[in-house]
XYZ file of C-alpha atoms in Angstrom:
720
model
C 0.000 0.000 0.000
C 1.440 3.466 -0.917
C 2.075 6.216 1.569
C -1.362 7.686 1.021
C -3.028 4.564 2.382
C -5.213 4.101 -0.712
C -4.749 0.749 -2.464
C -2.694 0.973 -5.631
C -5.379 -0.173 -8.043
C -3.574 1.004 -11.150
C -5.475 1.010 -14.416
C -7.739 -1.843 -15.350
C -6.882 -3.442 -18.686
C -9.170 -2.147 -21.417
C -10.584 0.637 -19.233
C -11.125 3.878 -21.131
C -9.259 6.946 -19.896
C -11.049 9.622 -17.910
C -9.677 12.408 -20.100
C -10.921 12.265 -23.697
C -10.597 15.392 -25.880
C -13.952 16.435 -27.291
C -15.844 14.626 -24.526
C -14.563 15.115 -20.985
C -11.953 17.752 -21.818
C -11.078 20.273 -24.505
C -7.404 19.498 -25.094
C -4.530 17.637 -23.497
C -1.111 19.267 -23.529
C 2.165 17.898 -22.222
C 3.608 19.799 -19.261
C 7.249 19.521 -18.374
C 6.480 20.887 -14.900
C 3.444 21.292 -12.660
C 3.223 23.150 -9.356
C 0.329 23.161 -6.878
C 0.015 26.671 -5.448
C -2.057 26.516 -2.279
C -3.425 29.861 -1.038
C -2.500 33.349 -2.158
C 0.812 33.425 -0.338
C 2.100 30.916 -2.895
C 0.203 31.970 -6.037
C 0.672 35.729 -6.215
C 4.482 35.743 -5.785
C 4.710 32.910 -8.332
C 2.693 34.936 -10.845
C 4.853 37.984 -10.185
C 8.050 36.002 -10.676
C 6.736 34.533 -13.952
C 5.577 37.954 -15.169
C 9.073 39.349 -14.579
C 10.314 36.789 -17.122
C 7.759 37.843 -19.765
C 8.964 39.262 -23.075
C 5.923 39.391 -25.377
C 2.586 38.680 -23.752
C 0.740 38.422 -20.441
C -2.915 37.356 -20.607
C -5.114 37.652 -17.498
C -8.716 36.423 -17.264
C -10.633 37.000 -14.045
C -14.030 37.204 -12.399
C -12.898 40.322 -10.545
C -9.886 42.624 -10.811
C -8.755 45.360 -8.422
C -6.098 47.734 -9.692
C -4.526 48.281 -6.267
C -4.391 44.647 -5.177
C -1.008 43.961 -3.572
C 0.796 40.961 -5.042
C 3.283 40.955 -2.170
C 2.683 41.752 1.497
C 6.137 43.128 2.041
C 8.377 45.518 0.140
C 9.850 44.099 -3.062
C 13.620 43.830 -3.471
C 13.588 43.985 -7.289
C 12.640 47.626 -7.789
C 9.088 46.921 -8.984
C 5.922 48.057 -7.171
C 3.793 45.542 -5.268
C 0.373 46.802 -6.474
C -1.070 45.024 -9.540
C -1.625 48.057 -11.776
C 1.614 49.785 -10.871
C 3.548 46.528 -11.242
C 2.164 45.841 -14.732
C 2.674 49.471 -15.734
C 6.330 49.441 -14.651
C 6.875 46.065 -16.302
C 5.519 47.228 -19.671
C 7.511 50.440 -19.441
C 10.724 48.464 -19.018
C 9.969 45.710 -21.580
C 9.392 47.464 -24.903
C 7.834 44.466 -26.696
C 5.513 43.392 -23.905
C 1.707 43.659 -24.187
C -0.623 42.902 -21.269
C -4.287 41.995 -21.868
C -6.607 41.908 -18.843
C -10.209 40.698 -19.137
C -12.637 40.825 -16.192
C -16.322 40.099 -15.896
C -18.643 43.035 -16.568
C -20.273 42.441 -13.224
C -23.939 42.622 -12.257
C -25.156 45.798 -10.532
C -25.975 43.837 -7.372
C -22.226 43.301 -6.896
C -21.278 46.925 -7.535
C -20.737 47.828 -3.850
C -18.098 45.075 -3.596
C -16.226 46.023 -6.786
C -13.640 48.694 -7.468
C -15.178 51.925 -8.636
C -14.137 52.980 -12.187
C -11.884 49.954 -12.682
C -11.873 50.443 -16.479
C -10.454 53.926 -15.987
C -7.851 52.797 -13.448
C -6.720 49.663 -15.296
C -7.182 51.062 -18.808
C -6.888 54.821 -19.208
C -4.438 55.376 -16.341
C -1.959 52.754 -17.527
C 0.558 52.367 -20.350
C -0.943 52.081 -23.828
C 0.362 48.513 -24.073
C -1.842 47.480 -21.157
C -5.240 46.588 -22.600
C -8.165 46.252 -20.178
C -11.680 45.129 -21.091
C -14.831 44.051 -19.258
C -16.442 40.872 -20.557
C -20.208 41.179 -20.961
C -20.685 38.696 -23.790
C -22.835 36.163 -21.930
C -26.420 34.943 -21.795
C -28.753 36.665 -19.340
C -27.619 36.042 -15.785
C -24.289 34.417 -16.680
C -20.811 35.553 -15.694
C -17.212 35.194 -16.839
C -15.696 33.033 -14.095
C -12.436 31.708 -15.588
C -9.306 32.568 -13.588
C -6.440 32.104 -16.043
C -3.010 33.723 -16.466
C -0.626 32.966 -19.342
C 2.904 34.337 -19.783
C 4.340 34.148 -23.321
C 2.324 30.956 -23.896
C 5.047 29.184 -21.908
C 3.855 29.401 -18.303
C 0.195 29.233 -17.375
C -1.948 29.355 -14.233
C -5.542 28.204 -13.704
C -7.549 27.883 -10.517
C -9.884 29.799 -8.246
C -7.910 32.939 -7.358
C -8.611 36.456 -8.674
C -6.412 39.532 -8.426
C -8.763 41.341 -6.085
C -9.274 42.302 -2.470
C -9.557 39.667 0.220
C -7.801 36.906 -1.737
C -4.347 36.900 -0.147
C -3.772 34.590 2.794
C -1.176 32.215 4.185
C -1.712 28.508 4.753
C -1.906 29.163 8.509
C -5.127 31.251 8.097
C -4.409 33.085 11.338
C -7.382 35.026 12.753
C -5.688 38.424 12.956
C -2.964 38.236 10.319
C -2.403 41.915 9.373
C -0.942 40.864 6.014
C -4.462 39.978 4.819
C -5.490 43.608 5.080
C -5.629 45.371 1.718
C -6.097 48.875 3.130
C -4.012 48.628 6.294
C -7.099 48.676 8.523
C -9.787 46.009 8.220
C -8.580 42.399 8.175
C -10.860 40.249 6.004
C -11.731 36.665 6.867
C -9.211 33.911 6.050
C -9.271 32.733 2.440
C -8.318 29.278 1.134
C -7.827 28.507 -2.565
C -5.748 26.538 -5.069
C -4.092 27.467 -8.362
C -2.212 25.113 -10.699
C 0.906 26.297 -12.530
C 1.975 24.520 -15.739
C 4.363 25.004 -18.640
C 4.953 23.496 -22.090
C 2.022 22.527 -24.307
C -0.380 22.841 -21.371
C 0.483 26.546 -21.054
C 0.084 26.943 -24.825
C -3.445 25.491 -24.565
C -4.291 28.028 -21.850
C -2.960 30.800 -24.094
C -5.274 29.736 -26.918
C -8.212 29.580 -24.498
C -7.480 33.087 -23.196
C -7.168 34.585 -26.682
C -10.448 32.986 -27.741
C -12.202 34.404 -24.674
C -10.778 37.841 -25.509
C -12.086 37.536 -29.088
C -15.556 36.531 -27.905
C -15.677 39.371 -25.387
C -14.198 42.161 -27.513
C -14.292 41.060 -31.170
C -10.506 41.512 -31.385
C -8.257 38.634 -32.449
C -4.957 38.501 -30.584
C -1.934 37.001 -32.276
C 0.123 34.500 -30.274
C 3.686 35.488 -29.321
C 5.773 35.676 -32.504
C 8.814 34.054 -30.987
C 9.569 31.959 -27.943
C 11.988 33.359 -25.370
C 15.378 31.683 -25.476
C 15.609 31.484 -21.682
C 13.580 29.230 -19.397
C 10.555 31.285 -18.228
C 9.832 29.064 -15.203
C 10.948 31.097 -12.162
C 13.754 29.517 -10.146
C 11.934 30.441 -6.946
C 8.983 28.135 -7.760
C 9.466 24.468 -6.846
C 8.115 21.660 -9.038
C 5.620 19.021 -7.867
C 5.189 16.950 -11.042
C 7.311 16.518 -14.155
C 6.673 15.228 -17.682
C 2.913 14.738 -17.454
C -0.120 15.339 -19.728
C -2.502 18.029 -18.430
C -6.055 18.395 -19.730
C -7.934 21.693 -20.080
C -11.665 21.517 -19.301
C -14.274 24.201 -19.908
C -17.808 25.207 -19.147
C -19.233 27.609 -21.732
C -22.920 28.516 -22.017
C -24.800 28.468 -25.309
C -24.711 32.051 -26.573
C -25.651 33.425 -29.992
C -24.222 30.894 -32.474
C -21.874 29.256 -29.957
C -22.972 25.853 -28.595
C -22.823 24.967 -24.906
C -19.708 23.228 -23.585
C -20.028 21.096 -20.413
C -16.712 19.286 -20.192
C -16.291 19.919 -16.448
C -19.670 18.400 -15.655
C -19.066 15.341 -17.852
C -15.711 14.584 -16.251
C -16.887 15.028 -12.662
C -19.985 12.860 -13.100
C -17.985 10.113 -14.802
C -15.277 10.289 -12.156
C -17.854 9.851 -9.378
C -19.437 6.926 -11.225
C -16.067 5.184 -11.683
C -14.561 5.866 -8.241
C -13.363 2.789 -6.361
C -12.014 3.816 -2.961
C -12.448 7.497 -2.170
C -13.932 10.685 -3.640
C -12.398 13.828 -2.139
C -14.173 17.128 -2.883
C -13.285 20.666 -1.857
C -15.574 23.422 -3.054
C -17.128 26.760 -2.289
C -20.654 25.742 -3.348
C -22.402 22.372 -3.346
C -25.802 22.664 -5.010
C -25.702 20.925 -8.424
C -28.381 18.188 -8.675
C -26.301 16.283 -11.239
C -23.473 15.916 -8.695
C -25.962 15.123 -5.925
C -27.581 12.333 -7.924
C -24.244 10.776 -8.884
C -23.094 10.757 -5.237
C -26.416 9.426 -3.940
C -26.159 6.464 -6.309
C -22.650 5.610 -5.075
C -23.531 6.005 -1.392
C -26.432 3.591 -1.757
C -24.182 0.850 -3.130
C -23.062 -1.858 -0.730
C -19.401 -1.515 -1.736
C -19.201 2.040 -3.032
C -16.384 4.518 -2.319
C -15.981 6.759 0.692
C -16.926 10.385 0.100
C -15.164 13.252 1.888
C -16.480 16.767 1.241
C -14.877 19.988 2.541
C -17.058 23.107 2.329
C -17.031 26.511 4.042
C -18.974 26.702 7.305
C -21.037 29.310 5.504
C -20.489 31.172 2.258
C -19.403 34.792 2.005
C -22.128 37.432 2.041
C -25.711 37.626 3.246
C -27.180 37.046 -0.214
C -25.188 33.860 -0.736
C -25.976 32.628 2.778
C -29.696 33.026 2.132
C -29.663 31.330 -1.264
C -26.690 29.047 -1.939
C -26.355 27.823 1.652
C -30.036 26.892 1.708
C -29.713 24.998 -1.570
C -26.568 23.319 -0.231
C -28.450 21.918 2.746
C -31.104 20.449 0.457
C -28.345 18.531 -1.333
C -26.707 17.452 1.929
C -29.988 16.120 3.316
C -30.284 13.869 0.265
C -26.716 12.613 0.739
C -27.126 11.959 4.460
C -30.355 10.061 3.786
C -28.578 7.914 1.163
C -25.551 7.171 3.381
C -26.776 3.826 4.683
C -23.239 2.419 5.041
C -21.594 5.352 6.888
C -19.238 6.272 4.042
C -19.913 10.034 3.918
C -18.287 12.869 5.846
C -18.915 16.585 5.257
C -16.507 18.946 7.006
C -15.627 22.611 7.205
C -12.151 23.996 8.030
C -12.136 25.469 11.538
C -9.688 27.956 12.991
C -9.578 29.041 16.626
C -10.297 32.693 17.387
C -12.205 33.763 14.274
C -15.057 35.219 16.371
C -17.986 35.229 13.951
C -15.883 34.683 10.837
C -14.987 31.457 9.084
C -12.324 30.310 6.637
C -13.643 31.121 3.178
C -13.129 27.663 1.650
C -12.947 28.822 -1.981
C -10.849 26.035 -3.573
C -12.456 23.842 -6.256
C -10.642 20.480 -6.129
C -11.710 16.902 -6.891
C -9.456 13.890 -6.310
C -10.764 10.405 -7.159
C -8.745 7.536 -5.675
C -5.166 8.054 -6.868
C -6.333 8.149 -10.460
C -7.699 11.617 -11.195
C -7.161 15.201 -10.080
C -9.325 18.084 -11.266
C -8.959 21.669 -10.040
C -9.822 25.117 -11.338
C -12.561 27.747 -11.238
C -15.688 25.553 -11.452
C -17.879 25.271 -8.372
C -20.144 22.295 -7.726
C -23.235 24.329 -8.564
C -25.482 24.665 -11.600
C -23.895 27.904 -12.755
C -20.472 26.302 -13.060
C -21.886 23.205 -14.735
C -23.675 25.105 -17.504
C -24.163 28.882 -17.250
C -20.854 30.563 -16.370
C -17.563 30.325 -18.266
C -15.150 28.084 -16.354
C -11.677 26.584 -16.778
C -10.317 23.554 -14.906
C -7.137 21.540 -15.289
C -7.078 17.766 -14.846
C -4.388 15.099 -14.483
C -4.921 11.339 -14.888
C -2.641 8.613 -13.562
C -2.508 6.600 -16.814
C -1.324 3.593 -14.820
C 1.987 5.306 -13.951
C 3.295 5.411 -10.386
C 4.823 8.907 -10.486
C 1.545 10.345 -11.737
C -0.419 8.648 -8.966
C 1.983 10.031 -6.379
C 1.607 13.501 -7.872
C -2.190 13.311 -7.928
C -2.545 12.313 -4.295
C 0.073 14.892 -3.250
C -2.385 17.781 -3.587
C -5.114 15.985 -1.624
C -2.688 15.151 1.175
C -1.353 18.715 1.310
C -4.867 20.091 1.594
C -5.913 17.636 4.303
C -2.694 18.287 6.243
C -3.379 22.028 6.079
C -6.989 21.679 7.218
C -6.081 19.287 10.059
C -3.024 21.359 11.033
C -0.677 18.373 10.945
C 2.432 17.524 8.959
C 1.957 15.642 5.717
C 3.984 12.699 7.017
C 1.714 12.375 10.049
C -1.304 12.440 7.747
C 0.136 9.731 5.523
C 1.013 7.623 8.553
C -2.639 7.784 9.628
C -3.834 6.968 6.100
C -1.595 3.919 5.990
C -2.602 2.800 9.469
C -6.335 3.185 9.047
C -6.623 2.149 5.372
C -9.591 4.533 5.181
C -9.437 8.281 4.561
C -12.470 8.884 6.792
C -11.034 6.946 9.744
C -7.643 8.625 9.221
C -9.215 12.083 9.269
C -11.284 11.244 12.343
C -8.166 10.020 14.153
C -6.406 13.344 13.499
C -9.223 15.790 14.227
C -8.638 17.999 17.272
C -10.323 20.728 19.295
C -7.994 23.351 17.825
C -7.575 24.229 14.190
C -8.991 21.241 12.360
C -11.830 19.875 10.252
C -15.238 19.878 11.920
C -18.490 18.194 10.827
C -20.779 20.572 8.943
C -24.180 20.682 10.622
C -27.557 21.396 9.044
C -28.814 24.720 10.404
C -31.382 26.044 7.894
C -34.884 26.340 9.348
C -38.008 25.268 7.474
C -39.178 28.856 7.157
C -35.867 30.001 5.706
C -35.834 27.053 3.313
C -39.375 27.845 2.155
C -38.417 31.390 1.175
C -35.877 30.278 -1.430
C -37.220 29.194 -4.854
C -36.193 26.044 -6.641
C -32.595 25.565 -7.795
C -33.506 26.530 -11.369
C -34.152 30.109 -10.222
C -31.632 30.713 -7.425
C -28.827 28.676 -9.058
C -29.598 28.364 -12.795
C -27.653 26.197 -15.219
C -29.179 27.904 -18.275
C -30.096 31.511 -18.985
C -33.476 32.057 -17.310
C -35.967 33.094 -19.926
C -38.640 35.463 -18.815
C -41.573 33.187 -19.583
C -40.064 30.340 -17.587
C -39.469 32.633 -14.620
C -43.074 33.829 -14.736
C -44.275 30.260 -14.945
C -42.220 29.316 -11.898
C -43.612 32.161 -9.814
C -47.275 32.691 -10.785
C -49.986 30.904 -8.824
C -52.263 28.606 -10.792
C -55.728 29.212 -9.347
C -56.460 32.515 -11.128
C -59.332 31.903 -13.551
C -59.746 35.297 -15.215
C -60.351 35.196 -18.970
C -57.177 34.588 -20.931
C -58.210 36.401 -24.108
C -58.544 39.762 -22.376
C -55.112 39.306 -20.795
C -53.522 38.304 -24.078
C -54.837 41.420 -25.820
C -53.518 43.533 -22.958
C -50.084 41.952 -23.121
C -50.019 42.392 -26.898
C -50.871 46.088 -26.515
C -48.100 46.556 -23.949
C -45.576 44.866 -26.204
C -46.694 46.970 -29.175
C -46.330 50.166 -27.133
C -42.844 49.104 -26.062
C -41.864 48.459 -29.695
C -43.229 51.827 -30.828
C -41.338 53.652 -28.096
C -38.154 51.775 -28.890
C -38.554 52.631 -32.580
C -39.172 56.287 -31.785
C -36.014 56.426 -29.693
C -34.068 54.733 -32.451
C -35.178 56.662 -35.550
C -36.523 60.043 -34.366
C -35.025 63.080 -32.578
C -36.176 61.478 -29.317
C -32.966 59.465 -29.409
C -31.226 62.462 -27.841
C -33.124 61.645 -24.675
C -31.437 58.257 -24.515
C -28.055 59.891 -24.050
C -27.354 59.780 -20.340
C -25.615 63.169 -20.176
C -28.398 64.922 -22.100
C -31.072 63.298 -19.949
C -29.369 64.233 -16.678
C -28.889 67.840 -17.842
C -32.583 68.101 -18.736
C -33.643 66.616 -15.407
C -31.285 68.827 -13.409
C -33.138 71.888 -14.735
C -36.187 70.663 -12.814
C -34.486 70.781 -9.410
C -36.854 72.523 -7.008
C -39.664 72.603 -9.582
C -43.021 71.150 -8.559
C -43.100 69.241 -11.842
C -40.015 67.215 -10.927
C -41.816 64.407 -9.049
C -44.312 63.991 -11.897
C -41.542 63.793 -14.498
C -39.639 61.244 -12.427
C -42.774 59.125 -11.955
C -43.362 59.209 -15.706
C -39.804 58.061 -16.405
C -40.081 55.197 -13.911
C -43.420 54.114 -15.374
C -42.022 54.014 -18.912
C -38.812 52.361 -17.735
C -40.811 49.766 -15.833
C -42.955 48.905 -18.857
C -39.804 48.528 -20.968
C -38.155 46.414 -18.223
C -35.345 48.977 -17.940
C -33.092 48.218 -14.935
C -34.504 50.042 -11.918
C -30.993 50.271 -10.426
C -29.828 52.490 -13.273
C -32.906 54.705 -12.957
C -32.226 55.157 -9.230
C -28.592 56.104 -9.882
C -29.703 58.571 -12.579
C -32.215 60.145 -10.199
C -29.501 60.652 -7.606
C -27.160 62.245 -10.148
C -29.877 64.581 -11.414
C -31.500 65.686 -8.154
C -28.918 65.112 -5.417
C -29.077 63.012 -2.282
C -32.190 64.343 -0.524
C -34.586 65.008 -3.402
C -33.087 62.131 -5.389
C -33.809 59.643 -2.608
C -37.459 60.593 -2.214
C -38.059 60.929 -5.973
C -36.425 57.564 -6.683
C -38.378 55.803 -3.933
C -41.624 57.395 -5.124
C -40.971 56.555 -8.762
C -39.991 52.950 -8.017
C -43.017 52.416 -5.764
C -45.531 53.774 -8.294
C -43.873 51.890 -11.150
C -44.088 48.702 -9.078
C -47.761 49.306 -8.326
C -48.502 49.912 -12.013
C -46.824 46.658 -13.046
C -48.607 44.880 -10.196
C -51.946 46.183 -11.465
C -51.193 44.924 -14.966
C -50.271 41.496 -13.620
C -53.484 41.429 -11.587
C -55.578 42.501 -14.576
C -53.958 40.076 -17.011
C -54.089 37.180 -14.557
C -52.343 33.844 -14.469
C -54.602 32.181 -17.011
C -53.522 34.541 -19.779
C -49.838 34.265 -18.918
C -50.130 30.475 -18.933
C -51.156 30.566 -22.613
C -47.772 32.051 -23.522
C -45.900 28.898 -22.458
C -46.611 25.344 -21.408
C -44.182 25.154 -18.424
C -46.009 26.326 -15.319
C -46.777 26.448 -11.614
C -44.118 25.573 -9.065
C -43.729 25.647 -5.310
C -42.252 29.141 -5.615
C -45.575 30.545 -6.819
C -47.421 29.070 -3.845
C -44.712 30.492 -1.613
C -45.350 34.014 -2.952
C -49.046 33.756 -2.267
C -48.498 32.210 1.164
C -45.717 34.458 2.500
C -47.074 37.788 1.204
C -45.290 40.750 2.801
C -42.244 38.733 3.874
C -41.842 37.366 0.348
C -41.838 40.819 -1.261
C -39.371 42.256 1.260
C -37.077 39.302 0.651
C -37.299 39.596 -3.145
C -36.469 43.307 -2.973
C -33.454 42.674 -0.728
C -32.443 39.469 -2.558
C -33.323 40.326 -6.206
C -33.438 36.912 -7.888
C -35.523 38.312 -10.770
C -35.862 41.651 -12.635
C -37.856 44.375 -10.877
C -40.729 44.503 -13.385
C -40.985 40.723 -13.638
C -41.426 40.450 -9.863
C -44.141 43.118 -9.998
C -46.090 41.401 -12.786
C -45.794 38.022 -11.118
C -46.904 39.397 -7.754
C -49.996 40.923 -9.356
C -50.879 37.674 -11.106
C -50.433 35.651 -7.905
C -52.321 35.960 -4.639
C -50.271 38.638 -2.894
C -52.507 41.391 -1.540
C -52.041 45.027 -2.550
C -51.183 46.110 0.997
C -48.487 43.446 1.423
C -47.052 44.196 -2.007
C -46.938 47.985 -1.541
C -45.507 47.860 1.977
C -43.056 45.058 1.115
C -41.753 47.006 -1.884
C -41.329 50.162 0.182
C -39.509 48.432 3.031
C -37.385 46.236 0.787
C -36.226 49.103 -1.450
C -35.494 51.665 1.251
C -31.887 50.725 2.089
C -30.819 49.941 -1.491
C -32.321 53.153 -2.870
C -30.697 55.254 -0.169
C -27.299 53.642 -0.759
C -27.460 54.058 -4.557
C -28.571 57.683 -4.385
C -25.837 58.520 -1.859
C -23.279 56.881 -4.133
C -24.405 58.867 -7.192
C -24.578 62.128 -5.275
C -21.071 61.475 -3.946
C -19.805 61.375 -7.528
C -21.263 64.806 -8.203
C -19.810 66.094 -4.934
C -16.358 64.838 -5.905
C -16.513 66.760 -9.174
C -17.550 69.929 -7.398
C -15.844 71.322 -4.297
C -17.347 69.479 -1.344
C -17.999 71.278 1.925
C -18.306 69.974 5.476
C -22.105 69.985 5.447
C -22.249 67.856 2.305
C -19.737 65.366 3.687
C -21.707 65.147 6.955
C -24.917 64.531 5.011
C -23.330 61.777 2.946
C -21.936 60.048 6.048
C -25.276 60.350 7.817
C -27.197 58.893 4.917
C -24.755 55.991 4.617
C -25.180 55.237 8.316
C -28.949 55.466 7.936
C -28.872 53.069 4.970
C -26.803 50.614 6.955
C -29.177 50.803 9.931
C -32.207 50.305 7.690
C -30.606 47.307 5.979
C -29.607 45.813 9.345
C -33.099 46.425 10.714
C -34.757 44.676 7.786
C -32.421 41.710 8.077
C -33.203 41.475 11.791
C -36.929 41.652 11.105
C -36.764 38.952 8.415
C -34.721 36.706 10.716
C -37.173 37.257 13.557
C -40.130 36.380 11.329
C -38.281 33.259 10.183
C -37.674 32.204 13.778
C -41.312 32.741 14.711
C -42.498 30.646 11.760
C -40.034 27.755 12.183
């Protein structure tokens, strides 16, 4: 038995490989060297060292980018800055042939408070002209660019779960108060655990081709590969090697978009790997909600002689929105697994660190190890989005019946377990060999200090009932509007369908006429944001202003224009005080108008537009009433107007809808208006009174948001 304690099963004669280009992976490229970079303390210096060797090209793909992210947590001794933007700028200035292309997701408005303000300006306009920065918005509705890939001269590549943004740096010790985690020198974010793989050779070349294709899809620009290969070895001497001379597969998830078909290589490989596992399936992930993974694991757990399953997840995910959606969906999956575990072969843990005081280790790594035969790691979570909707990139290594590959595959799993259990890798392997069972070995090493702890089910019935089905909260395909309506509208409404159909047709016709007028008549000047804001600003203090704002919100609501943008525009045009009240008034009346249309049209008419209808979510809306609307305003899982129409067509009363909309939109509206007014104040010369007002409004928004969260939690407790 090898040091890992898992029987050396090798490769069965005639057994097909896990990694098959065109099926379970995109391409397989030979890597001369592979390095497992665990946590930011290892990845970011390795990237910096590789970038210093670049001569022609650096390609960076990310879900999030922050221009001031510090690659090092101490002063550099090479004369280059430690901040990402300044480092790249200095590097390009010194290397006259070097071009840097950075592509980040064009994020959803709901994430705006957590993203760097004006990142395109800071990473694009304020940098050298050979640094090219773009935001990637070429996705189906609701999807995101989630690949985390870096390629240097097509000779060294990185892929994994780490972005160049705030809160990502941490050491493997994950100390509670490590000041090096602080990005601003003040607040210390929670510990952060992740994994990145570093490769060279043909594997890096494959990542370069993937990155250039993503750039072309996002921007329409075709990038040429490096014209020549550097004569020197680009692998930094400071980076040790874990594996040598090994094929590495590149796997993708890409959603169907325009004329591009869907690609689900990550899902295919993971499902097949679970189905073919013999001894142990080891999973680390941020999310755990995909039904396809659940079903595959349930089938194996029910077998009399199936493999052990060890899952490492965060104690809870990062952010209130995620905790009230993804964590709830996660527990639904875990209940199914626990029910299927008739032979006691399942353990679900979270990494625990002493002294975190209300925080937890953000377990962000996405790693799968099956027996000693397969390793898969990258950006893909075990949720529906990563299986089908978001763009993802994983790397995978298969043993191929060779001993050195098997040792390299299990090396990452053992390093991760040793880190989580806070023991040396030799002690871990001694336990694995002694117990001949990963679960028993882990249990023998668990302690009351930093360690792995069993993940408990904590979601109440009331909290679970508030979250719609997985297809809405965690979609694997772009959610089309008709499907969303069908999932949310109650089925008992019997009003005549024909009248509703004529009404819907008239609304659609009006929307088309307005869109055509804006496109081909002088009204198109009103679409220009600057022109519109200048015209609105003239109305400041005029009694007509509220009426004009209400009219704009009504038209915007009928055209399903994002209410967030209208709120920001109102703040820019009318300032913090008037802007807040006008925006809240306009949004409330627009919501009531859409609600009235939904009530008039009725479910029966909407049902005739599609044949996929009526789910538990619709009954939830009618049953929960006020609480449902407040939750949907705070946790916007669907567009503003769609929620209004659906609420009207369901059984939510007018009072509950109006009050729920008002309460749910108060904190968000206040925060958005303050933000927009702050921009105007920065352009002008701010005075003490204005600064005091802004601070006061921000505090008020925070108190309102906290109060609503407390009220929702209290209602949940009372109903559970």
